[in-house]
Short mmCIF file of C-alpha atoms in Angstrom, two decimals:
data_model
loop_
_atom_site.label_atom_id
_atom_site.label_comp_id
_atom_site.label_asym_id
_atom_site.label_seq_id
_atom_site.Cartn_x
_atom_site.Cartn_y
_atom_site.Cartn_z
CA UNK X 1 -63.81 -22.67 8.81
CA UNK X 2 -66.32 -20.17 7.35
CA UNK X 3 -69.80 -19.91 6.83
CA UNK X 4 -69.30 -20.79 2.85
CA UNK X 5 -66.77 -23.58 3.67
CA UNK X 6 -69.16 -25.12 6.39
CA UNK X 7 -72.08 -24.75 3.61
CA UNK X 8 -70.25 -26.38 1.05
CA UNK X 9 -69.23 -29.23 2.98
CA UNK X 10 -72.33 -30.09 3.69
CA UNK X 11 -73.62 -29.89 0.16
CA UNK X 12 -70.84 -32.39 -0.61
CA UNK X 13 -71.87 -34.68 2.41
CA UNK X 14 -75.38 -34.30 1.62
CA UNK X 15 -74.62 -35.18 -2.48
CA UNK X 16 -71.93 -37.96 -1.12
CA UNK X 17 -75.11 -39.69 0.78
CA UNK X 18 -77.59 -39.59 -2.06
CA UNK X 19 -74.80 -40.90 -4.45
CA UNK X 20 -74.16 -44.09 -2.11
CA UNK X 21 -77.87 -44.77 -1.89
CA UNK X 22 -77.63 -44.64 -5.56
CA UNK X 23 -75.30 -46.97 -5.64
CA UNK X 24 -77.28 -49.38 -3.53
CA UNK X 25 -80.01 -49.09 -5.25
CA UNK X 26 -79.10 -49.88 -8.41
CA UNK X 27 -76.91 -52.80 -6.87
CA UNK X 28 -79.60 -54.07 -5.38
CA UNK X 29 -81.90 -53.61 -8.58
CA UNK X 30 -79.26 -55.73 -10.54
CA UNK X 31 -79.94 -58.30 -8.01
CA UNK X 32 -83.51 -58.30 -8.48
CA UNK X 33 -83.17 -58.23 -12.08
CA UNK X 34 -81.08 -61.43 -12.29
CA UNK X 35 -83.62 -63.25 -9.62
CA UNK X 36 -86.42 -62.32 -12.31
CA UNK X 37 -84.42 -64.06 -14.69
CA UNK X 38 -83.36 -66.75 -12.73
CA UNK X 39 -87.00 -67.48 -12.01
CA UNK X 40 -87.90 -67.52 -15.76
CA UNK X 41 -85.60 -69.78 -16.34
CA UNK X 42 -83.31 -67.71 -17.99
CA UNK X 43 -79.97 -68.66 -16.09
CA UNK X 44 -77.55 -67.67 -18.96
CA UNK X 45 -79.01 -63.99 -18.40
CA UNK X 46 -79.56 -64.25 -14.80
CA UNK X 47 -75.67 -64.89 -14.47
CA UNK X 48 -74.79 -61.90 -16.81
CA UNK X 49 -76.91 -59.68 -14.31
CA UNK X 50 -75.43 -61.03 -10.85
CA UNK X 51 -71.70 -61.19 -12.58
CA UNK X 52 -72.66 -57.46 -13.16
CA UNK X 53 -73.56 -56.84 -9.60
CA UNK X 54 -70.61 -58.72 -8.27
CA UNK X 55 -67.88 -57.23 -10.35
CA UNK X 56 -69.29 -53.84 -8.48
CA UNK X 57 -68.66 -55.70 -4.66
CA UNK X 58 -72.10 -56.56 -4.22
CA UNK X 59 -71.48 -59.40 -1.91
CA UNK X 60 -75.33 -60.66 -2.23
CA UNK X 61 -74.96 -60.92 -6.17
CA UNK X 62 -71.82 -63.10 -5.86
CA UNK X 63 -74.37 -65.36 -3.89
CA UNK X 64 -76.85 -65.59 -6.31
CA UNK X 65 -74.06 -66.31 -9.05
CA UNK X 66 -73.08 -69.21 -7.02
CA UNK X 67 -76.44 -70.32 -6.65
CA UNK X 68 -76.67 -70.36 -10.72
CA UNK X 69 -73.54 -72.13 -11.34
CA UNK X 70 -75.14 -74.59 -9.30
CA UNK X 71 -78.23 -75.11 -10.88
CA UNK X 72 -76.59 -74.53 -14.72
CA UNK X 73 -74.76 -78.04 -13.75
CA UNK X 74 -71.32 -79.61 -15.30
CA UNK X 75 -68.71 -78.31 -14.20
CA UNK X 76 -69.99 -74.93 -13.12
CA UNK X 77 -71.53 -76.70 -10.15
CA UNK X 78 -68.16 -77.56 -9.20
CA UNK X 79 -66.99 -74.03 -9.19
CA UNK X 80 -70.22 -72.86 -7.29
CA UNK X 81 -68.50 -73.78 -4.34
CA UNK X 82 -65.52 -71.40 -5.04
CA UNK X 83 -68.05 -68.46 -6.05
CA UNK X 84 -70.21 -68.61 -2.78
CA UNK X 85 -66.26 -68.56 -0.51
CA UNK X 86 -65.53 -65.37 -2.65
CA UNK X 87 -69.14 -64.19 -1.54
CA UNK X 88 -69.07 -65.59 2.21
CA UNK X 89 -65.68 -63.86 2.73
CA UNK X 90 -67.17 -60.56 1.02
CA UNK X 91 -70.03 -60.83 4.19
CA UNK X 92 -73.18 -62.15 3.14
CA UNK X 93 -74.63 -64.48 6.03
CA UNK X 94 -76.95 -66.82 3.01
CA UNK X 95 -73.58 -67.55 1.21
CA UNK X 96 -71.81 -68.66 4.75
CA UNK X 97 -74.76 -71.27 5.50
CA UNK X 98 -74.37 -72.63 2.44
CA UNK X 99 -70.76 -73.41 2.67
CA UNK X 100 -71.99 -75.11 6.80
CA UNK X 101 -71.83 -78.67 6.23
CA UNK X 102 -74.74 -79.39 8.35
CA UNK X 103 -77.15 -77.44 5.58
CA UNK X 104 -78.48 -80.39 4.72
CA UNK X 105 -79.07 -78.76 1.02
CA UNK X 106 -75.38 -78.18 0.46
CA UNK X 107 -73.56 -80.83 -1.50
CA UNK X 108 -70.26 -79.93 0.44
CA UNK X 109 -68.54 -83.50 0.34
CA UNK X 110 -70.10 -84.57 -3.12
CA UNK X 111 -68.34 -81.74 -5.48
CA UNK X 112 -65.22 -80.29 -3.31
CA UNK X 113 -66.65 -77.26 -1.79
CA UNK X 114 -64.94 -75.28 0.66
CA UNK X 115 -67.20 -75.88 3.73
CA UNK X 116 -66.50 -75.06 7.41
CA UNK X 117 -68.44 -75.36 10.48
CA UNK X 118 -67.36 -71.94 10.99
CA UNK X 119 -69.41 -70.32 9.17
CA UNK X 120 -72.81 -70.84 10.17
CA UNK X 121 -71.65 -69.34 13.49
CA UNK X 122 -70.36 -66.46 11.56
CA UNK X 123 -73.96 -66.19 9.93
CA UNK X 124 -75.56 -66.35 12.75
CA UNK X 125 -74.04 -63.37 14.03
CA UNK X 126 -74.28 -61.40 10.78
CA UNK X 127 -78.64 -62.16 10.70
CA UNK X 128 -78.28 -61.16 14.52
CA UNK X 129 -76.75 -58.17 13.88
CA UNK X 130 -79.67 -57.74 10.54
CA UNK X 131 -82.14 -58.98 12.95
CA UNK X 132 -81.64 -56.36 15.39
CA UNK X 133 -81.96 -53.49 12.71
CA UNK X 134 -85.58 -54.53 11.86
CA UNK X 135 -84.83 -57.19 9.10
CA UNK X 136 -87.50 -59.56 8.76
CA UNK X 137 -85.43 -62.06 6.71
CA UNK X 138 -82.50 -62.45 9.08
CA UNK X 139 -85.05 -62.79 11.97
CA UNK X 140 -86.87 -66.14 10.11
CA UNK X 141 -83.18 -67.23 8.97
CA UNK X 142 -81.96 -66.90 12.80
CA UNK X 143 -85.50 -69.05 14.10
CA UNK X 144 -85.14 -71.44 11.48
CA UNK X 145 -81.35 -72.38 11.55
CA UNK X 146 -80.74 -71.94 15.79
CA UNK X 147 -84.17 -72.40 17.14
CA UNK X 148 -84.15 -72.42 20.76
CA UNK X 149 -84.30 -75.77 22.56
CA UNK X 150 -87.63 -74.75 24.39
CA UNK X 151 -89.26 -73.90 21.43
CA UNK X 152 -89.09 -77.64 20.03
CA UNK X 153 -89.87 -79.59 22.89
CA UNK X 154 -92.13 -77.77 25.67
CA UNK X 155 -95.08 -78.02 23.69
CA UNK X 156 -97.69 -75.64 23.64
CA UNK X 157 -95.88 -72.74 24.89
CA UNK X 158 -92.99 -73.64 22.59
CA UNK X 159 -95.36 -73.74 19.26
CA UNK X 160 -96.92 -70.23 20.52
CA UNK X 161 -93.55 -69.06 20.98
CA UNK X 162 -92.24 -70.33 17.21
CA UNK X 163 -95.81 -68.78 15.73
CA UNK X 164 -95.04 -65.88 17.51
CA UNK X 165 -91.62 -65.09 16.04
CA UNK X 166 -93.06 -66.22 12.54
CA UNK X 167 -95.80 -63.23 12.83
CA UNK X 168 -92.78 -61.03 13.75
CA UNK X 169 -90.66 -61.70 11.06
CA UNK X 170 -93.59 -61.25 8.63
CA UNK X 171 -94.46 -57.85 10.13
CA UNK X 172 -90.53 -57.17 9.94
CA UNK X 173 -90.50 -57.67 5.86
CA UNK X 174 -90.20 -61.45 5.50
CA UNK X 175 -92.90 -62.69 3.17
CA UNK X 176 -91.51 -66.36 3.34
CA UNK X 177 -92.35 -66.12 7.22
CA UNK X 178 -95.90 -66.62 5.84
CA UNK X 179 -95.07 -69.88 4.31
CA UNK X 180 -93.96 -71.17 7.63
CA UNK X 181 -97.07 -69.68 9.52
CA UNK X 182 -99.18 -71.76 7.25
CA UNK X 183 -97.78 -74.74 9.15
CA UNK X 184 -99.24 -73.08 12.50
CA UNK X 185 -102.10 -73.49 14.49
CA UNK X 186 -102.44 -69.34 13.94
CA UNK X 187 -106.04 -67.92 13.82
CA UNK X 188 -106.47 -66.29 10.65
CA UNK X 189 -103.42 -67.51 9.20
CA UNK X 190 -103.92 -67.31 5.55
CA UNK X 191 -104.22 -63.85 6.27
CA UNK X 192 -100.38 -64.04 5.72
CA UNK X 193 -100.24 -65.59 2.71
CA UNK X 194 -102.93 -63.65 0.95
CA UNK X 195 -101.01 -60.60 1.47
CA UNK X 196 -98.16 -62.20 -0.45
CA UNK X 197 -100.53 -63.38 -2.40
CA UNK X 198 -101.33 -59.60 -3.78
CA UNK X 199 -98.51 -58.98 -3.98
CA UNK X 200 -97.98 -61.20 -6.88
CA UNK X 201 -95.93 -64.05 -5.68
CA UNK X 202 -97.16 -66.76 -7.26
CA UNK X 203 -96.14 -69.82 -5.17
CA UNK X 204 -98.70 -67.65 -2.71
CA UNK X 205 -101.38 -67.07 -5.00
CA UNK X 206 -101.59 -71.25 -5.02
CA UNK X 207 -101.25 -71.38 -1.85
CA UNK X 208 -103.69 -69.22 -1.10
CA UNK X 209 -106.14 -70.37 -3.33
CA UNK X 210 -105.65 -74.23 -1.65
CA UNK X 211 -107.13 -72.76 1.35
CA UNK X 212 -110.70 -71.60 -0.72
CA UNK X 213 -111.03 -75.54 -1.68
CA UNK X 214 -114.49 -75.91 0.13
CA UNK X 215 -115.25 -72.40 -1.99
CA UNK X 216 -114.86 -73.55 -5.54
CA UNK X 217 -115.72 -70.45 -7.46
CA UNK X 218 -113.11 -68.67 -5.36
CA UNK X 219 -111.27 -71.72 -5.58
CA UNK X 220 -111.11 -71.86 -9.06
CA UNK X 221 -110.00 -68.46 -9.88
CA UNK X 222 -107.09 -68.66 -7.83
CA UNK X 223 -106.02 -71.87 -9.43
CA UNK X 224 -105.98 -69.98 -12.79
CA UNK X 225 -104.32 -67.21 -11.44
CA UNK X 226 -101.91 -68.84 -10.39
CA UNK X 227 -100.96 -70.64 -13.62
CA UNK X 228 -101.27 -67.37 -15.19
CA UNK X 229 -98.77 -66.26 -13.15
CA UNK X 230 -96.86 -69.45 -14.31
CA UNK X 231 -97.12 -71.82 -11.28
CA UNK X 232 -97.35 -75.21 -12.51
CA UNK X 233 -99.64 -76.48 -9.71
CA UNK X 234 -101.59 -74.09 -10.58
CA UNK X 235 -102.82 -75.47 -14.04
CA UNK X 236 -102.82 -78.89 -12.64
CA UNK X 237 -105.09 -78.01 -9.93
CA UNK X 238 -107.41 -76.08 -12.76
CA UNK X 239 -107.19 -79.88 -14.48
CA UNK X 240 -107.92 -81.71 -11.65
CA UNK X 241 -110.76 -79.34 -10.54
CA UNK X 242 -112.31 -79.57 -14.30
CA UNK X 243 -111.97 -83.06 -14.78
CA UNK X 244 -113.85 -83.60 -11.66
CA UNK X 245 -116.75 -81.33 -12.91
CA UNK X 246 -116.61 -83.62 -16.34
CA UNK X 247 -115.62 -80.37 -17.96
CA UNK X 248 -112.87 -81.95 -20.56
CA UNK X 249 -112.10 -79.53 -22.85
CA UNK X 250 -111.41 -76.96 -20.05
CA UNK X 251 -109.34 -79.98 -18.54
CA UNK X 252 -107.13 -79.96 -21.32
CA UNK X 253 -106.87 -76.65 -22.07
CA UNK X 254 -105.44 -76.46 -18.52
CA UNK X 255 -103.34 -79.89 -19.28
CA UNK X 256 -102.05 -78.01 -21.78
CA UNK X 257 -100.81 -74.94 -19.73
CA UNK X 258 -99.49 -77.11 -17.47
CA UNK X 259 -96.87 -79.13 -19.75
CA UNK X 260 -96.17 -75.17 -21.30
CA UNK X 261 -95.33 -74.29 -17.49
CA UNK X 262 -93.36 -77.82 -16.69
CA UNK X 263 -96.17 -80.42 -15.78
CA UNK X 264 -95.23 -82.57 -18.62
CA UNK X 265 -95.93 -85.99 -18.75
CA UNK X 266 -99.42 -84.22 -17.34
CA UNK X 267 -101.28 -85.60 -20.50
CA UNK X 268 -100.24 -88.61 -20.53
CA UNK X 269 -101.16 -90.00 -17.25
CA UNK X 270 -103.15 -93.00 -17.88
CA UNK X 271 -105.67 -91.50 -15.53
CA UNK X 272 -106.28 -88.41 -17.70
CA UNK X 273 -106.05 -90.32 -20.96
CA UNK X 274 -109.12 -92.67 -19.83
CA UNK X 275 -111.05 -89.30 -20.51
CA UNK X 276 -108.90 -87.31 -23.10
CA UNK X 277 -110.50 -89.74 -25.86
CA UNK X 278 -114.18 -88.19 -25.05
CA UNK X 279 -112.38 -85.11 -26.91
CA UNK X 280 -111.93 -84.90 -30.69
CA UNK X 281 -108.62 -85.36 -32.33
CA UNK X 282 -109.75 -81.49 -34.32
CA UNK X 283 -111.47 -79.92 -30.96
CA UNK X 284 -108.13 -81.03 -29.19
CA UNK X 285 -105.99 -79.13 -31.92
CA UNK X 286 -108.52 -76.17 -31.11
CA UNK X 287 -107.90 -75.96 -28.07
CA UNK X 288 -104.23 -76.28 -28.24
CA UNK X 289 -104.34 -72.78 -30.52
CA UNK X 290 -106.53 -71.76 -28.15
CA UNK X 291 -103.95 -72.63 -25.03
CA UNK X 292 -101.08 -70.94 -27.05
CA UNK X 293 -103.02 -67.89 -27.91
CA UNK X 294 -103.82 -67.74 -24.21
CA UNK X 295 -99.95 -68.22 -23.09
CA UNK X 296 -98.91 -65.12 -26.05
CA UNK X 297 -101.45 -63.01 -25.24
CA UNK X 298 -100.78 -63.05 -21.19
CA UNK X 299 -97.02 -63.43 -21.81
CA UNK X 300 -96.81 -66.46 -19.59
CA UNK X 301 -93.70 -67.25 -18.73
CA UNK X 302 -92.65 -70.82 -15.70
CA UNK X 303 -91.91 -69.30 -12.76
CA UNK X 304 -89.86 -71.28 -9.92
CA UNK X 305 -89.63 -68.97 -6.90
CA UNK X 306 -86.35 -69.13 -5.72
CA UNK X 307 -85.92 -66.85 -3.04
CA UNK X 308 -83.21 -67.36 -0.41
CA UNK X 309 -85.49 -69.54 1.40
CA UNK X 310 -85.66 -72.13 -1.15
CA UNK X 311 -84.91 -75.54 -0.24
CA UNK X 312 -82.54 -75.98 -2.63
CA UNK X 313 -80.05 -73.07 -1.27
CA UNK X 314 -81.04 -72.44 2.39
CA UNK X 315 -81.94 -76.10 3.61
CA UNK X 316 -84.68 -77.75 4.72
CA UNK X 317 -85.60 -76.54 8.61
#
């Protein structure tokens, strides 16, 4: 081979490798894309996006479709089942422990699916394998799902041991790890969280915020934040923390944001409407213009934060 052939092949190698990280890429953008939607609400168009992905061998998106048959209901939960095999046998370890009947999240028995023992072993050695290569999300799926014995049930060393492996998995890439480390007894821990927190996650930015409850200016802003992000808890925890300051209107103007985002029956709890009549029937109109300007203006949209740690597709562990 000469110097010209040996150049041009690798110019071809070197354009073959920047094409297939292309590709991943943009398969992996179409996943993110449909996860957006999916957390909007949006599940016709979240399916359109991870159909997209799948029909291009993305073994990940044919997870997430499964996932959203299941939550779009009727009979599409039935064939969720079907969808998450097709995605299990295509390699992704989250689709095989959903099809494990011991996921205590996965209604195997009550709609047909295909479930096998065998596959969370098969998972477990795909998110070793992930582990091993510095992925923070198949670490916390490995802890949470085959925890060693010792860890459970010598005590102190064991919980240093779990905390430990949480702050590793977190350090790795696993944001969700900092959920868990709230539920620690690590120094600093909300550390964690906040970073998430900036990030923009805004299950986080509540989360956070909880932790500032002895700080109520701090407090406060978090709480709004995070309804502005669109976390329900977030506007009810604005309410509650008006309400409690005899602020009303600023109570329902929250109350307000928080049926918008999902809270609904929030105003009418029997406990809030002892104090909703100390408002006008024409300020309360106000300030439901003044709630829906607010939603417009910051494009407010519910969030629900699925994430492959969710309880409703990984378990509860």
């Amino acid at each position: 081979m000469n110097k010209i052939q040996v150049l041009m092949t690798k110019r071809f190698l070197h354009v073959f490798l920047i094409l297939a990280l292309l590709s991943e890429t943009a398969q992996g953008g179409v996943v993110q894309a449909g996860l957006a939607a999916l957390n909007q609400g949006n599940e016709t168009q979240a399916e359109q996006y991870f159909e997209q992905g799948a029909a291009q061998g993305n073994a990940h998106a044919m997870y997430w479709l499964g996932n959203t048959y299941q939550l779009e209901g009727g009979i599409k939960r039935l064939d969720a089942g079907r969808i998450l095999l097709k995605a299990a046998q295509m390699g992704d370890p989250w689709a095989m422990n959903r099809l494990d009947p011991s996921n205590n999240e996965s209604p195997c028995s009550m709609f047909g699916w295909p479930c096998d023992s065998k596959w969370l072993d098969k998972a477990l050695a795909t998110w070793k394998k992930q582990a091993e290569q510095g992925d923070g999300n198949a670490e916390l799926a490995l802890l949470l799902r085959d925890r060693p014995w010792y860890m459970r049930f010598i005590p102190v060393l064991g919980k240093k041991m779990y905390a430990d492996k949480l702050v590793d998995a977190f350090s790795h890439g696993s944001d969700y790890a900092a959920f868990k480390i709230l539920h620690t007894d690590i120094k600093d821990k909300y550390t964690y969280i906040k970073k998430v927190a900036l990030k923009g996650n805004c299950r986080a930015i509540f989360s956070y915020g909880v932790s500032l409850n002895d700080q109520k200016t701090q407090y406060l802003d978090w709480m709004r934040d995070a309804a502005k992000c669109g976390y329900s808890r977030g506007a009810e925890y604005a309410l509650i923390f008006y309400e409690s300051n005899q602020d009303y209107e600023k109570a329902y103007f929250y109350g307000v944001l928080g049926v918008y985002l999902g809270n609904d029956p929030t105003l009418t709890d029997p406990h809030i409407e002892s104090w909703i009549k100390n408002i006008s029937i024409q300020d309360r109109e106000n300030i439901q213009k003044r709630a829906n300007s607010y939603i417009k203006n910051n494009n407010i949209m519910s969030t629900k934060n699925y994430s492959e740690f969710s309880e409703e597709f990984f378990g509860i562990y």
